[in-house]
PDB file of N, CA and C in Angstrom:
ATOM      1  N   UNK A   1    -109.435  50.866-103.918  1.00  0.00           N
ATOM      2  CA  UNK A   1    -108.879  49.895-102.991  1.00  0.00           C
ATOM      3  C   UNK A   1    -108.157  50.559-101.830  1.00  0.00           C
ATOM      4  N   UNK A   2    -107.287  51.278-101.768  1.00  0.00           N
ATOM      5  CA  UNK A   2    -106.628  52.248-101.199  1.00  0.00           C
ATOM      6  C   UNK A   2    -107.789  52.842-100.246  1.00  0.00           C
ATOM      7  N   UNK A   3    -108.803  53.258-100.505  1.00  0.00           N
ATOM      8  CA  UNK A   3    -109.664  53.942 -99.709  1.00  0.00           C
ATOM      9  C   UNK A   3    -110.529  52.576 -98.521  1.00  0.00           C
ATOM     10  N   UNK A   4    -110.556  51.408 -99.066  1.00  0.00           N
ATOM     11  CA  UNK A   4    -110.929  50.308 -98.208  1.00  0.00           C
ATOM     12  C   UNK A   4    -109.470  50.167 -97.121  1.00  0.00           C
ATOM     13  N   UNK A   5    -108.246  50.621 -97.693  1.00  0.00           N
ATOM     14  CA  UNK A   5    -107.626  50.252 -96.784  1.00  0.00           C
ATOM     15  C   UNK A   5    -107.622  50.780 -94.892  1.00  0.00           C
ATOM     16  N   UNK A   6    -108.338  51.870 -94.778  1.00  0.00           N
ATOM     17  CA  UNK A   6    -108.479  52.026 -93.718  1.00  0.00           C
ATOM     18  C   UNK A   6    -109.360  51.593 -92.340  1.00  0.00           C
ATOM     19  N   UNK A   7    -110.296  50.497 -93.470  1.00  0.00           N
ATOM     20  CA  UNK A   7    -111.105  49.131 -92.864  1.00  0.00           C
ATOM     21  C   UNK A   7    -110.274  48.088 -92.742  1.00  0.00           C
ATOM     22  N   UNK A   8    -109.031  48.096 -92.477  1.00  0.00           N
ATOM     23  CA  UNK A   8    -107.982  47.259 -92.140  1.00  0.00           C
ATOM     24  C   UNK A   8    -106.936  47.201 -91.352  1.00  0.00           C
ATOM     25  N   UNK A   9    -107.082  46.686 -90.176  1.00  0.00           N
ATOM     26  CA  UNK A   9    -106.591  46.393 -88.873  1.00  0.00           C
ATOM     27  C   UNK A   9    -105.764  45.767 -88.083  1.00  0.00           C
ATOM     28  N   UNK A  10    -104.045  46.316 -87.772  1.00  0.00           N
ATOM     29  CA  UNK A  10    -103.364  45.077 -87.204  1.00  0.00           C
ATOM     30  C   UNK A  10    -103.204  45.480 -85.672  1.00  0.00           C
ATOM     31  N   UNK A  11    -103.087  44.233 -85.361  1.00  0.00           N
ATOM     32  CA  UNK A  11    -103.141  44.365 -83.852  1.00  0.00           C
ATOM     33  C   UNK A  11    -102.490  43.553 -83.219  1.00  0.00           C
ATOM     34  N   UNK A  12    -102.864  42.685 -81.492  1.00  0.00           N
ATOM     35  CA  UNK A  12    -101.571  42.069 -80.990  1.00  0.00           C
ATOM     36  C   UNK A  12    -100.127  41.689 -81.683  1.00  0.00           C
ATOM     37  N   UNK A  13     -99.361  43.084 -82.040  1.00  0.00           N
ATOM     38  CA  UNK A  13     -98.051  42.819 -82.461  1.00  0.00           C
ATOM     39  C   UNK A  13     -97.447  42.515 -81.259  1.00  0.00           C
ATOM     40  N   UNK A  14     -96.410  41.095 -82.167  1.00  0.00           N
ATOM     41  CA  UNK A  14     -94.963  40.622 -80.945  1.00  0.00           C
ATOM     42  C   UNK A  14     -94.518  40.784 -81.715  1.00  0.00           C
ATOM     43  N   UNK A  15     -92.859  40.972 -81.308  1.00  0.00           N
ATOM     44  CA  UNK A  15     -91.742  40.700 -81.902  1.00  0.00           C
ATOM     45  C   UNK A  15     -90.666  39.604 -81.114  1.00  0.00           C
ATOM     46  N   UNK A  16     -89.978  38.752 -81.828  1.00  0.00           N
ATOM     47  CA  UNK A  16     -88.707  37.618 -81.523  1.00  0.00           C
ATOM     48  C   UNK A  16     -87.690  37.822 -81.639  1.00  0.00           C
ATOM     49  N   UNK A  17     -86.715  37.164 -81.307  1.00  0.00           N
ATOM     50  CA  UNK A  17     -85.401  37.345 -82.464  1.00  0.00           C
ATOM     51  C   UNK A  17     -85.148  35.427 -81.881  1.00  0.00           C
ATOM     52  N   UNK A  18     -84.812  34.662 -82.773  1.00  0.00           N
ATOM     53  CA  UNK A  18     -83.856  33.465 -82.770  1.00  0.00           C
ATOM     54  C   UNK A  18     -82.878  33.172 -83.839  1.00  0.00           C
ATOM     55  N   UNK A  19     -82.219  31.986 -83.643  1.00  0.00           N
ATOM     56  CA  UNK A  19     -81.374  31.926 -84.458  1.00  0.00           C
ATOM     57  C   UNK A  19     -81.956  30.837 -85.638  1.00  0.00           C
ATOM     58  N   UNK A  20     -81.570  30.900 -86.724  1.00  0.00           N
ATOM     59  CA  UNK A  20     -81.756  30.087 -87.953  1.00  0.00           C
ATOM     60  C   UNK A  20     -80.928  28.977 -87.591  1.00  0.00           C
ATOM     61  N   UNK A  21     -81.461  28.311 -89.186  1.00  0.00           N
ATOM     62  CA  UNK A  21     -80.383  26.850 -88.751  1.00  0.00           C
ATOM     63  C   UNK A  21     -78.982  27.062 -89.179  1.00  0.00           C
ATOM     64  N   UNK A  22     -78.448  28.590 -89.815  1.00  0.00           N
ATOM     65  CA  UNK A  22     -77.227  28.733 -90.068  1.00  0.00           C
ATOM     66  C   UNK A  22     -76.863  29.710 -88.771  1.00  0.00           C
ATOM     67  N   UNK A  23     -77.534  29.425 -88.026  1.00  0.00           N
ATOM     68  CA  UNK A  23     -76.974  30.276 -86.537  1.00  0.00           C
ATOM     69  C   UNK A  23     -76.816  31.801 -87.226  1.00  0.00           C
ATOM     70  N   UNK A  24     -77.738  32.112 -87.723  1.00  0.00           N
ATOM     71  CA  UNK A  24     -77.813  33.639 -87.980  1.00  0.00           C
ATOM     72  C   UNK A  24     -79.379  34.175 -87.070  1.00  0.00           C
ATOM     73  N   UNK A  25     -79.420  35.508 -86.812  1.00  0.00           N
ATOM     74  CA  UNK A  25     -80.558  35.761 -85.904  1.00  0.00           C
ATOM     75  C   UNK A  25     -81.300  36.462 -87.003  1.00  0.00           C
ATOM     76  N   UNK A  26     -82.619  35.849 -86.650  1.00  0.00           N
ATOM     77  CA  UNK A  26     -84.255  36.706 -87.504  1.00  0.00           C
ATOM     78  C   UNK A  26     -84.622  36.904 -86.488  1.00  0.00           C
ATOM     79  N   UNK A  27     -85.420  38.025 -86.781  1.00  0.00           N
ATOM     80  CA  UNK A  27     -86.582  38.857 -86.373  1.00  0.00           C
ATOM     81  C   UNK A  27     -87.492  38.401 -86.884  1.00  0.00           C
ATOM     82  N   UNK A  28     -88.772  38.059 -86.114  1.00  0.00           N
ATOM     83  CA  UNK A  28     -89.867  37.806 -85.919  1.00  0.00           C
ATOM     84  C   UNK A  28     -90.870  38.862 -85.760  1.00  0.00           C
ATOM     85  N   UNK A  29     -92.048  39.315 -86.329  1.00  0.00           N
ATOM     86  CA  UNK A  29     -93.065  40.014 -86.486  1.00  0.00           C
ATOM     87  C   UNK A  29     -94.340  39.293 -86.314  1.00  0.00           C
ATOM     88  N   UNK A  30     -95.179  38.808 -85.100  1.00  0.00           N
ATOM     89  CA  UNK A  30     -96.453  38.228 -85.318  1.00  0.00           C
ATOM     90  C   UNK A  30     -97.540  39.430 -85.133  1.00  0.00           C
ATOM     91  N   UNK A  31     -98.592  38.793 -85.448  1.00  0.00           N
ATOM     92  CA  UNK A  31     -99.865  39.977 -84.892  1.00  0.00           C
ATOM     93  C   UNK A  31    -101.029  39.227 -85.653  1.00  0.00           C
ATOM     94  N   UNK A  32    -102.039  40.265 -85.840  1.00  0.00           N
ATOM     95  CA  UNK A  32    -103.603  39.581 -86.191  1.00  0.00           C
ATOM     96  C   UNK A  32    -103.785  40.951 -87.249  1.00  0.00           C
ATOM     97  N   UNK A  33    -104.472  40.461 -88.212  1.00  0.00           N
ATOM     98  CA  UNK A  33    -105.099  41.392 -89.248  1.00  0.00           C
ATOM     99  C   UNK A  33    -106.565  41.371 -89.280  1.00  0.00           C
ATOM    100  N   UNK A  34    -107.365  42.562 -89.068  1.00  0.00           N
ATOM    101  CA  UNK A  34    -108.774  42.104 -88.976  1.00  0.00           C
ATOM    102  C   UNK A  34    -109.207  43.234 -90.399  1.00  0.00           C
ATOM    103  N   UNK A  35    -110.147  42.424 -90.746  1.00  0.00           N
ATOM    104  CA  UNK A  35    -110.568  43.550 -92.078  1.00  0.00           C
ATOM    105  C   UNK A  35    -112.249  43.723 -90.924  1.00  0.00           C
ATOM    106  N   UNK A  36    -112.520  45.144 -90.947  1.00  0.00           N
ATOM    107  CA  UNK A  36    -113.351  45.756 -90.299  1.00  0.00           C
ATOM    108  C   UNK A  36    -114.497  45.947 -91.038  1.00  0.00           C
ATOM    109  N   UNK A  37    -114.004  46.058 -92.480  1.00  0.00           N
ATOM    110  CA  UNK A  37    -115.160  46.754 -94.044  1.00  0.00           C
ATOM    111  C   UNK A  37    -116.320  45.529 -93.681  1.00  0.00           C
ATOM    112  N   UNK A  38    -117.185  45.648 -95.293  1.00  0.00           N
ATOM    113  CA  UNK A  38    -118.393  45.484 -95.371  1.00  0.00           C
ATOM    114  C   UNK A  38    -118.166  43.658 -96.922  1.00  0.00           C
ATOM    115  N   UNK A  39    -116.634  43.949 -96.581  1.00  0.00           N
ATOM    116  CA  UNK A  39    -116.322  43.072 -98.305  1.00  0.00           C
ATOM    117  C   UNK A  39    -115.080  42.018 -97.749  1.00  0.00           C
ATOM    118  N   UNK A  40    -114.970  40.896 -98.300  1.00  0.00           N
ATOM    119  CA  UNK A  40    -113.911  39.960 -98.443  1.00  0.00           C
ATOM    120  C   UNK A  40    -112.663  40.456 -99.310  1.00  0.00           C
ATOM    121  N   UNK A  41    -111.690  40.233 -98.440  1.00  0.00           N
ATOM    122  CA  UNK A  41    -110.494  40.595 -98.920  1.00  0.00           C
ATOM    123  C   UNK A  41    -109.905  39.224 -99.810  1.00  0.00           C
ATOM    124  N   UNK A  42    -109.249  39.280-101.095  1.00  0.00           N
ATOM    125  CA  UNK A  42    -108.625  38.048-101.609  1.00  0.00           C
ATOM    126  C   UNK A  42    -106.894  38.210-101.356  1.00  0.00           C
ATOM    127  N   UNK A  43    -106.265  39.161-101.231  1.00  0.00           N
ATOM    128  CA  UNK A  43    -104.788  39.711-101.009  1.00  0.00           C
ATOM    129  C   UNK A  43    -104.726  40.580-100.389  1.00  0.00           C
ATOM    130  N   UNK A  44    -103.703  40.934 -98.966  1.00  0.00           N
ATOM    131  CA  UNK A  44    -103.143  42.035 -98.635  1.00  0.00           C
ATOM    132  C   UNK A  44    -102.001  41.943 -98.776  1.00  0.00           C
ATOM    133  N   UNK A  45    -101.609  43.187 -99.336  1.00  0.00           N
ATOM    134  CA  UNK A  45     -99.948  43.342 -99.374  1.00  0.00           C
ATOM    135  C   UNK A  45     -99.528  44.680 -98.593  1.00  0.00           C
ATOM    136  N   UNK A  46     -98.353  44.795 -97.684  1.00  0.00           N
ATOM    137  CA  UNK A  46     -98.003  45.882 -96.715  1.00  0.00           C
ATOM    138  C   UNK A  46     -96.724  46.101 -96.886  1.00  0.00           C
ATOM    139  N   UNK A  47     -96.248  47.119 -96.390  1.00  0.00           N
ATOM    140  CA  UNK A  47     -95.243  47.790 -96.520  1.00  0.00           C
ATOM    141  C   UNK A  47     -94.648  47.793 -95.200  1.00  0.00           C
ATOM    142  N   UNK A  48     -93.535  46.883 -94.761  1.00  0.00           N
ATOM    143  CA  UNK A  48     -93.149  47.319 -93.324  1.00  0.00           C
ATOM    144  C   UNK A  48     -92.043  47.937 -93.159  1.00  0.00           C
ATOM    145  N   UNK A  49     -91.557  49.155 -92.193  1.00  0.00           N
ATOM    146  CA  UNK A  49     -90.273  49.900 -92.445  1.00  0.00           C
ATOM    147  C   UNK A  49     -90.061  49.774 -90.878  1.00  0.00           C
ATOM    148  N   UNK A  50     -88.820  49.294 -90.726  1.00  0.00           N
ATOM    149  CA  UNK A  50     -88.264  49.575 -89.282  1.00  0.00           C
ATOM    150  C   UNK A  50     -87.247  51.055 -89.554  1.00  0.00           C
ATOM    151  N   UNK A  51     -87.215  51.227 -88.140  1.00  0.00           N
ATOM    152  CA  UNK A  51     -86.809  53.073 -88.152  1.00  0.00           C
ATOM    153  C   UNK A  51     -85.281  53.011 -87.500  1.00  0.00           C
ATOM    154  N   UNK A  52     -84.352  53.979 -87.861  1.00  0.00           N
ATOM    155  CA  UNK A  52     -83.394  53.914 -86.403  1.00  0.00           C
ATOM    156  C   UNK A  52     -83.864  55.293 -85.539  1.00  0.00           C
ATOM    157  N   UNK A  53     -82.790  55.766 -84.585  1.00  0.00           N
ATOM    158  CA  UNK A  53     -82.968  56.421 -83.547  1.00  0.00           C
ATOM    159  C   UNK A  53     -83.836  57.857 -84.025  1.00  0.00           C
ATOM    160  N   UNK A  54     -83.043  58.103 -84.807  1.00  0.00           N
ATOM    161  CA  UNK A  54     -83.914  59.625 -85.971  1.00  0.00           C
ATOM    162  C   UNK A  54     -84.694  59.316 -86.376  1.00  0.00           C
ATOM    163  N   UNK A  55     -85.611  58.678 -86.474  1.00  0.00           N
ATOM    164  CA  UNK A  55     -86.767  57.942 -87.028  1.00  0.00           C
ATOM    165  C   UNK A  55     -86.631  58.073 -88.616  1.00  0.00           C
ATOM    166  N   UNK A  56     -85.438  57.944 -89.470  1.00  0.00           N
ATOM    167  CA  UNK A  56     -85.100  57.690 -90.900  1.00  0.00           C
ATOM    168  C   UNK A  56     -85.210  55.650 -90.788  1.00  0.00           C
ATOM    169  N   UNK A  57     -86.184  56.016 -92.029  1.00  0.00           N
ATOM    170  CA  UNK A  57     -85.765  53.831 -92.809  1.00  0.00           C
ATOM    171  C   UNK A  57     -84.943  53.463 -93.150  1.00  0.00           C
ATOM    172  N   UNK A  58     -84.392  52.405 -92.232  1.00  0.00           N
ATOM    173  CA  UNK A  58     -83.409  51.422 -92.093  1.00  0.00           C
ATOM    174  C   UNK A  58     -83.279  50.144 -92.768  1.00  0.00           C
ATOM    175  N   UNK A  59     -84.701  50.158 -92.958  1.00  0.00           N
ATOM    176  CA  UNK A  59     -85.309  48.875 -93.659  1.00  0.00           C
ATOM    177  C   UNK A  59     -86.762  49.218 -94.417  1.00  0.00           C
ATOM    178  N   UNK A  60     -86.849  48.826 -95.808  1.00  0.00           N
ATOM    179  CA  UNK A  60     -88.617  48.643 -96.125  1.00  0.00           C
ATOM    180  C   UNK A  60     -88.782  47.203 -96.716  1.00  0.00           C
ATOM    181  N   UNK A  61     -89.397  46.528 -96.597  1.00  0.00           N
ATOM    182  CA  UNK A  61     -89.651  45.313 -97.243  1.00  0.00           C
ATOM    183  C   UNK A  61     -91.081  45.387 -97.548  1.00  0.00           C
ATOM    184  N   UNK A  62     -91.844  44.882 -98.652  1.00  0.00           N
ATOM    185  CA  UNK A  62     -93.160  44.896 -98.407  1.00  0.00           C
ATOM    186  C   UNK A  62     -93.128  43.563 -99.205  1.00  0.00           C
ATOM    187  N   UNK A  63     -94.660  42.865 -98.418  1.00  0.00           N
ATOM    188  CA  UNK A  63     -94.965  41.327 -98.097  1.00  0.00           C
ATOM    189  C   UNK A  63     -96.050  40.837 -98.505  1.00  0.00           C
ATOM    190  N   UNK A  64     -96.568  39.976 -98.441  1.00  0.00           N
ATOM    191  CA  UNK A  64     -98.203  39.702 -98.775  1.00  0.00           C
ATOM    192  C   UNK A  64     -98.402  38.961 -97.254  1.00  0.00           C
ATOM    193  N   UNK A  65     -99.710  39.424 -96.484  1.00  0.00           N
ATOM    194  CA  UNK A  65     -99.999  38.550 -95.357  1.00  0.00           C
ATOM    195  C   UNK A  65    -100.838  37.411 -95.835  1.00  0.00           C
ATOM    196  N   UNK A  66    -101.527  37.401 -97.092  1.00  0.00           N
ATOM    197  CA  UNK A  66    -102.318  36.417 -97.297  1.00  0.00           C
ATOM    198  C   UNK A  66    -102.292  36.222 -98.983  1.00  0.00           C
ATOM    199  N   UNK A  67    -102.245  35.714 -99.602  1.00  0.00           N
ATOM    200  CA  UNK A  67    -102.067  35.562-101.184  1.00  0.00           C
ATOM    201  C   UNK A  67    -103.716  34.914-102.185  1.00  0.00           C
ATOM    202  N   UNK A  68    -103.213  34.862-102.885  1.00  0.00           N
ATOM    203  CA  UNK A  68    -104.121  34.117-103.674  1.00  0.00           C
ATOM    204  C   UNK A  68    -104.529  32.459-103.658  1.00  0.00           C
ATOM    205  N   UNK A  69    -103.598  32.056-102.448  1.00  0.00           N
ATOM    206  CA  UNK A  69    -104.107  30.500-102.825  1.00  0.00           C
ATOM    207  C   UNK A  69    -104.442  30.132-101.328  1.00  0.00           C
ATOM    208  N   UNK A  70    -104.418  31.201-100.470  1.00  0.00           N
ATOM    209  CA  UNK A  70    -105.207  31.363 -99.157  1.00  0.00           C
ATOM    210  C   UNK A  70    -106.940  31.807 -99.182  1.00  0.00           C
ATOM    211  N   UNK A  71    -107.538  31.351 -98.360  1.00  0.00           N
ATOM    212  CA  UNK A  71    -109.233  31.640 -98.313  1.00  0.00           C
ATOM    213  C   UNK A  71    -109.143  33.151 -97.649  1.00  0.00           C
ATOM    214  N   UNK A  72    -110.428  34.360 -98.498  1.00  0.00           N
ATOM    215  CA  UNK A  72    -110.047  35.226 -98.700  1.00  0.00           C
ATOM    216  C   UNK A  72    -110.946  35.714 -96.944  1.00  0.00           C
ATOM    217  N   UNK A  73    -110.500  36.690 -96.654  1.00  0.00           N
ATOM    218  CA  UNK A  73    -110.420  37.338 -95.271  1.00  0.00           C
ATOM    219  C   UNK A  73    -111.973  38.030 -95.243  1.00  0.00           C
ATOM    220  N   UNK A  74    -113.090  37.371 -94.466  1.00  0.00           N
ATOM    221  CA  UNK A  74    -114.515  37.641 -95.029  1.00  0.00           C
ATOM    222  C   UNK A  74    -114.783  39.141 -93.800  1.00  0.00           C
ATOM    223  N   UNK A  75    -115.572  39.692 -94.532  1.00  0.00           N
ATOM    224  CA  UNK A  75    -115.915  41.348 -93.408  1.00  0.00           C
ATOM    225  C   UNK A  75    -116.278  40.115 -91.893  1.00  0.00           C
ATOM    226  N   UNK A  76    -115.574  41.510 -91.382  1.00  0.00           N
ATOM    227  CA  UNK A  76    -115.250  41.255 -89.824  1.00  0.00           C
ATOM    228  C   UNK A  76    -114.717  39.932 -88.906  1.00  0.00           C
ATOM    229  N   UNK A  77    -113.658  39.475 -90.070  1.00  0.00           N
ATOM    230  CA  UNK A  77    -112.899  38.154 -89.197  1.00  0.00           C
ATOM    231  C   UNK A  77    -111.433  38.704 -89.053  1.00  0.00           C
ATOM    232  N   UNK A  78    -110.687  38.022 -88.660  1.00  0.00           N
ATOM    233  CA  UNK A  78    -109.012  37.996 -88.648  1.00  0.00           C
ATOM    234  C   UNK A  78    -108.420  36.905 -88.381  1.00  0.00           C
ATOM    235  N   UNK A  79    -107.384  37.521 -88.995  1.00  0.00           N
ATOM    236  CA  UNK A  79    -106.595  35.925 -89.288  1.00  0.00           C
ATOM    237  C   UNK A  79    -104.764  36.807 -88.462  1.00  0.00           C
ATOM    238  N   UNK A  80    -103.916  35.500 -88.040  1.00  0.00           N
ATOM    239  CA  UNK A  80    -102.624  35.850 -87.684  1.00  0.00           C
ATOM    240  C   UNK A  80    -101.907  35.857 -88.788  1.00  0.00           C
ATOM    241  N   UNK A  81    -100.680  36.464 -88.685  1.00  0.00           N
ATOM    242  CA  UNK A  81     -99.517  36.344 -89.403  1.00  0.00           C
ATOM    243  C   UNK A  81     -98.605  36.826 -88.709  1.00  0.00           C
ATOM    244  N   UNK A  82     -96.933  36.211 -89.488  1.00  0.00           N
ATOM    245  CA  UNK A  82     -96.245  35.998 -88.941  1.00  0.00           C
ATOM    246  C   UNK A  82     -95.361  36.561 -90.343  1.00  0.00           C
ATOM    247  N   UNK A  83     -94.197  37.055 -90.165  1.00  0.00           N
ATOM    248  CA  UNK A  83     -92.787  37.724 -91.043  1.00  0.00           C
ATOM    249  C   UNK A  83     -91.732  37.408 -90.112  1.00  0.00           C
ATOM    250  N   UNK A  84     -90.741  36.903 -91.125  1.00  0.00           N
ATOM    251  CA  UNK A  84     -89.285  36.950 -90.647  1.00  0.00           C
ATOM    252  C   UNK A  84     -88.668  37.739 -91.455  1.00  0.00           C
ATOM    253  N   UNK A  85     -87.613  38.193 -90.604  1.00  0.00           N
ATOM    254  CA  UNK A  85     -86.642  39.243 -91.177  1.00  0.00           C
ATOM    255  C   UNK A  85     -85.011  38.846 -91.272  1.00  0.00           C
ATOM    256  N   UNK A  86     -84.578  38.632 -91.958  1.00  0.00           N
ATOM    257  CA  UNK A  86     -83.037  38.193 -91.144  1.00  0.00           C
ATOM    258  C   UNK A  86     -82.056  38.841 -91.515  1.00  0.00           C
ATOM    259  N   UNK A  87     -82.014  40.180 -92.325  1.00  0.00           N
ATOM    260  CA  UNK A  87     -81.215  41.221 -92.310  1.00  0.00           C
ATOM    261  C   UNK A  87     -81.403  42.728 -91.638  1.00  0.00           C
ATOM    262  N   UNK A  88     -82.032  42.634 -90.685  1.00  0.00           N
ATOM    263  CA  UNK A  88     -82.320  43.701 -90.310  1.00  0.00           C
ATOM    264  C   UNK A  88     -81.307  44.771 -89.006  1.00  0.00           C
ATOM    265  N   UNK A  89     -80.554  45.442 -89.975  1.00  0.00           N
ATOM    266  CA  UNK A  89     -79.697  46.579 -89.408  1.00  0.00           C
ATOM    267  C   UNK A  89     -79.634  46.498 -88.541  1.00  0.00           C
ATOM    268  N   UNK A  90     -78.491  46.946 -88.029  1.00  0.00           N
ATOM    269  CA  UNK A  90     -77.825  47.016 -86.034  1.00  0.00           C
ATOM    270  C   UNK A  90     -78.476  48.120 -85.700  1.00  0.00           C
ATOM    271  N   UNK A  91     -78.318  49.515 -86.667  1.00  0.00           N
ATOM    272  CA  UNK A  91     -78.991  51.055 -85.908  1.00  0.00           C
ATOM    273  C   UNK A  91     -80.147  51.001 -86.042  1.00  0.00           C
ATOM    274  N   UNK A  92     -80.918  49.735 -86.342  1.00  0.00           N
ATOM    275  CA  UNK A  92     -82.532  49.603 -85.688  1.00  0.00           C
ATOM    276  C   UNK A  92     -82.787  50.217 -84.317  1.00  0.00           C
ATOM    277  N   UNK A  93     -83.780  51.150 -84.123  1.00  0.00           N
ATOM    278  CA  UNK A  93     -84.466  51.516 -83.361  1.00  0.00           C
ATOM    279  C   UNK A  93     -84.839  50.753 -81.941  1.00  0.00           C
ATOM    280  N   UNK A  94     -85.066  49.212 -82.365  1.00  0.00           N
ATOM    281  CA  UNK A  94     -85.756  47.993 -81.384  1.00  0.00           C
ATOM    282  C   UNK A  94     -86.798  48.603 -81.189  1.00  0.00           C
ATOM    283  N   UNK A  95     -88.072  49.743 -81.815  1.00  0.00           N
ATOM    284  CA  UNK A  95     -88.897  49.400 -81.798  1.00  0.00           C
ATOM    285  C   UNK A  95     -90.125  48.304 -82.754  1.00  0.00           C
ATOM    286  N   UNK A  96     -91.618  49.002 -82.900  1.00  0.00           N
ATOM    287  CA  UNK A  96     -92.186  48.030 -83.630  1.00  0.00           C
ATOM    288  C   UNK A  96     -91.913  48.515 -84.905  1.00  0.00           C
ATOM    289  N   UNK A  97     -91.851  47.747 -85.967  1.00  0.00           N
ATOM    290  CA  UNK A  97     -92.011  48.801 -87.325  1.00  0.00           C
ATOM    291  C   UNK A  97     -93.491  48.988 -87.746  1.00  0.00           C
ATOM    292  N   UNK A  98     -93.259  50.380 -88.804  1.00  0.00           N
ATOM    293  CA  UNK A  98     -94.204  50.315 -89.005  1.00  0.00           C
ATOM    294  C   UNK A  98     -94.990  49.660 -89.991  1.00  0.00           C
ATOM    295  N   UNK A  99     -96.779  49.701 -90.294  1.00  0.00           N
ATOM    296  CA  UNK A  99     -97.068  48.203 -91.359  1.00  0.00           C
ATOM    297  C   UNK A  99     -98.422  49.298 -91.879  1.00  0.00           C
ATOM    298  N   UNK A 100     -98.255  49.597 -93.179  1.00  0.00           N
ATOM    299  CA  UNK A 100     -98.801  50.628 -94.246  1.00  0.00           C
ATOM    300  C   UNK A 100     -99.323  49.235 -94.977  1.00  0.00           C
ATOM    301  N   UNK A 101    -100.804  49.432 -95.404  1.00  0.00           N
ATOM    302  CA  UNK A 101    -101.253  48.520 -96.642  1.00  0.00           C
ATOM    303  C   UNK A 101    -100.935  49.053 -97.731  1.00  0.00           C
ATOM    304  N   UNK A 102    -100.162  48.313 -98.719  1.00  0.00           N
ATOM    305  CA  UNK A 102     -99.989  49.173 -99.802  1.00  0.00           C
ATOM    306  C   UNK A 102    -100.383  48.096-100.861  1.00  0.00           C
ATOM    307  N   UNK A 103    -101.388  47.688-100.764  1.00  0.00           N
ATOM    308  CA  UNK A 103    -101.743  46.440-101.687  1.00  0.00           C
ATOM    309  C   UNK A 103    -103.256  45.802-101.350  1.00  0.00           C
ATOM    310  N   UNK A 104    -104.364  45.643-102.460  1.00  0.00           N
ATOM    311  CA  UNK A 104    -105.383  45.063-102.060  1.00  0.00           C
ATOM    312  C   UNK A 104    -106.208  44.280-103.519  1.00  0.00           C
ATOM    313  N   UNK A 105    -106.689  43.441-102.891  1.00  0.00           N
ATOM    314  CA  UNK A 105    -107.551  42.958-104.006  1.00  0.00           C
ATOM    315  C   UNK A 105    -108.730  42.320-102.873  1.00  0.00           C
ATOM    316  N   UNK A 106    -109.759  42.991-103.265  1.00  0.00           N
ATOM    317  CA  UNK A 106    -110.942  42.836-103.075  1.00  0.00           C
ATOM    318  C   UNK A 106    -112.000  42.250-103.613  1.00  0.00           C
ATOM    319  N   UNK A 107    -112.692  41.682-102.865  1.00  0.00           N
ATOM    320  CA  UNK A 107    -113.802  40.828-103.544  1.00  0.00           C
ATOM    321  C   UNK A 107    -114.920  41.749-104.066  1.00  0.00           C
TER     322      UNK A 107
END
């Protein structure tokens, strides 16, 4: 699985920040995931780490962009997703973080 992961593709990343309804600020992460391979994906799970100035992790969270009760990601489509963050450190970097697949189930 690990070795399919490099048939897997994110791209137009944005980032946000607004406030919640407890007036606290999230971070926002959108973009597009394209699986490039030859196979349908049923789960991705990723690893995202924002950096500070030394480029040491400030943050790792890892997520699922698509689960099991979502329709599975067929060779050569993409789908968006979207992560909120709402603890994410002051000595953040403000750049993008980074997004490692560390999770797959394949059709």
């Amino acid at each position: 699985e690990q070795a399919y992961a490099g048939q897997i593709l994110f791209s137009d990343l944005k980032m946000s920040r607004a406030a919640n309804f407890l007036n606290q600020e999230v971070t926002f992460l959108f973009g597009s995931v394209s699986n490039d391979g030859a196979r349908a994906l049923h789960e991705i799970e990723v690893t995202i780490e924002f950096r500070d100035l030394f480029n040491q992790v400030v943050l790792r969270d890892t997520r699922r962009v698509f689960g099991p009760r979502s329709a599975p990601l067929a060779a050569g489509r993409r789908r968006e997703f979207q992560f909120g963050f709402e603890h994410v450190p002051q000595d953040w970097n403000r750049q993008f973080p980074s997004i490692r697949v560390s999770g797959l189930l394949i059709e």
